[in-house]
Coordinates of C-alpha atoms in Angstrom, one line a residue:
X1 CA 149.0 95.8 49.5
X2 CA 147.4 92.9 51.7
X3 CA 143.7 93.4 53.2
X4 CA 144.0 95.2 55.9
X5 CA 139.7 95.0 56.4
X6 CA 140.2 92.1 58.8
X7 CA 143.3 93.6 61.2
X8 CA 140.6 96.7 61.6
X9 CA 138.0 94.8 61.8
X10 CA 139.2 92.1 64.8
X11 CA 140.6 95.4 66.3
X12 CA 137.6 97.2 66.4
X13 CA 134.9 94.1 67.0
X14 CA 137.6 93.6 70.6
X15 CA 138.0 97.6 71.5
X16 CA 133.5 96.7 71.2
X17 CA 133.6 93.8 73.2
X18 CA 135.8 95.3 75.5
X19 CA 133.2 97.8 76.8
X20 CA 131.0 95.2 77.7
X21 CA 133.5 93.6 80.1
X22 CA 133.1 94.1 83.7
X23 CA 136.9 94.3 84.9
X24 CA 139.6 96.1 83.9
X25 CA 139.9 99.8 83.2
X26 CA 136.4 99.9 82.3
X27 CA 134.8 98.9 85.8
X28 CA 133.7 102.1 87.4
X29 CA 130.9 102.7 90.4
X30 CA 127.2 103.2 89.1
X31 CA 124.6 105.2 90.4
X32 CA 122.2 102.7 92.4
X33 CA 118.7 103.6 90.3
X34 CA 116.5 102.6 93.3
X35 CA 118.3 105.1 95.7
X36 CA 117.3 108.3 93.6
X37 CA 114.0 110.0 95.1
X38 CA 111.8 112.9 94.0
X39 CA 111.8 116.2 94.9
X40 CA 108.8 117.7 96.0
X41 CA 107.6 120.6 93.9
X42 CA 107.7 124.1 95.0
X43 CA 104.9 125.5 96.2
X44 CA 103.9 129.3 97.4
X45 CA 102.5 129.2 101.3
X46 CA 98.8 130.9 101.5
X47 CA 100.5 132.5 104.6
X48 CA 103.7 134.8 103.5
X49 CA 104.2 135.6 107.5
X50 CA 105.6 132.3 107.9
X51 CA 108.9 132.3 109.8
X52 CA 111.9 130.9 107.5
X53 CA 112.5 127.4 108.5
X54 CA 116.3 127.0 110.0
X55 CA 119.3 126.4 108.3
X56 CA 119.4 122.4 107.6
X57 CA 116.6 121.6 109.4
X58 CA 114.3 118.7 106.8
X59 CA 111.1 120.5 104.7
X60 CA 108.3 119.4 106.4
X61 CA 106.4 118.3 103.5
X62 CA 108.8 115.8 102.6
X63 CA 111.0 112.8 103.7
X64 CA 112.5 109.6 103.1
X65 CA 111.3 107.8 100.4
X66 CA 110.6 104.5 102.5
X67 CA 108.7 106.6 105.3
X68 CA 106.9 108.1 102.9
X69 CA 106.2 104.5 101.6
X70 CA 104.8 103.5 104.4
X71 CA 102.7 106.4 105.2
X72 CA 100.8 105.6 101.7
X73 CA 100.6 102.2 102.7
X74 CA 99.3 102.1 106.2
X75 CA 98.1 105.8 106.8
X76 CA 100.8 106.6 109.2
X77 CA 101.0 106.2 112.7
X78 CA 97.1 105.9 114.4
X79 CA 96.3 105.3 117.9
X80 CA 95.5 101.3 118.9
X81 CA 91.8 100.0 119.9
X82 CA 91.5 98.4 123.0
X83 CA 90.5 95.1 121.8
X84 CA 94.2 95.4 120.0
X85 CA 95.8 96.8 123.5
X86 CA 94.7 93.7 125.2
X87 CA 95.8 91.4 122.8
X88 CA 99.0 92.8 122.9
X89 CA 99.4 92.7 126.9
X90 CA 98.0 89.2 126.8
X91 CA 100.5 87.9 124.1
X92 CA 103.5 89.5 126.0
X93 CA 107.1 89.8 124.3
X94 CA 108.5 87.6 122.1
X95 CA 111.9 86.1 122.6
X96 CA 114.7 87.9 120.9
X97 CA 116.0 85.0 118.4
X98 CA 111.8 83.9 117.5
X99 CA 112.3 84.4 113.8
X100 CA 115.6 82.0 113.6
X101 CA 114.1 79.2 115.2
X102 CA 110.3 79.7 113.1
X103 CA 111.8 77.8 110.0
X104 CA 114.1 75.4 112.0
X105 CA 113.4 71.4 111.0
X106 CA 113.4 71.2 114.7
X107 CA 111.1 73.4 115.9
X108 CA 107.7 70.8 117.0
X109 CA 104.8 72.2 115.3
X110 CA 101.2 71.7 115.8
X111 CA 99.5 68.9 113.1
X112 CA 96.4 70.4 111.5
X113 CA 95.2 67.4 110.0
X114 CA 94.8 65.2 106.8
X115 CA 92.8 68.1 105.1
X116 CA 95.8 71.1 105.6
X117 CA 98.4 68.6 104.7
X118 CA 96.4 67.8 101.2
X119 CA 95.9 71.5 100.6
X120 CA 99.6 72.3 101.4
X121 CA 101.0 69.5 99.2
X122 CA 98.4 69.5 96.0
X123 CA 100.3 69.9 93.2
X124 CA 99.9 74.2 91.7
X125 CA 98.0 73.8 88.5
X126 CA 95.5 76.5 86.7
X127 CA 92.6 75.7 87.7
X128 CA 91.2 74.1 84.8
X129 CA 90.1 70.7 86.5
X130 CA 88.8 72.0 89.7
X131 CA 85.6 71.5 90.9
X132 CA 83.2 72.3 93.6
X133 CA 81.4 70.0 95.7
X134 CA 78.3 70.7 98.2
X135 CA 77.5 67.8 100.6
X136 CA 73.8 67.3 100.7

């Protein structure tokens, strides 16, 4: 009777590496990991008089994971100073395509000097030989 180890072993090393393929009968749709959120806990109102809220309508302790983002971030919406108002007026609206033509070769920009040039083209390093220097 002739080996038959090798036959089921090349048939079963291919049926393994054929689960790692990405085509075929084995490509299938994933969850998308980043688009799960949590649920908030339940909790018991102090107030059991409370009116049941309608059928559908959102809890209003919770919401969409990126508004919730950015209320953690920046405190959520707050009322703008003055000083901020004005500088808003006085700036006036931007034109619609401004952030296409920001990175265009052709856009004319404003020289800052020898010193900004040097700092924007130093080479990155650690650190290590840097040194401070006070003019006297």
């Amino acid at each position: 009777m002739p080996s038959l180890k090798t036959p089921i072993l090349l048939i079963a090393t291919s049926a393994m590496l054929a689960g790692c393929g990405g085509s075929g009968i084995f490509n299938r749709e994933r969850p998308d990991e980043f688009a799960v959120q949590r649920q908030a806990p339940l909790v018991v109102p102090p107030d059991f008089n409370l009116v049941p809220p309608a059928p559908g309508a959102p809890r209003p302790s919770e919401g969409t994971a990126a508004g919730q983002a950015l209320d953690a971030l920046f405190g959520g919406p707050s009322p703008r100073s003055p000083v901020e108002t004005s500088a808003l007026d006085r700036a006036g609206t931007a034109a619609p395509g401004i952030r296409s033509s920001v990175g265009d070769p052709d856009t004319n920009t404003v020289a800052k000097g020898n010193v900004t040039r040097d700092i924007v083209a130093a080479p990155e390093g650690d650190g290590a030989s840097a040194q401070a220097v006070i003019p006297s």
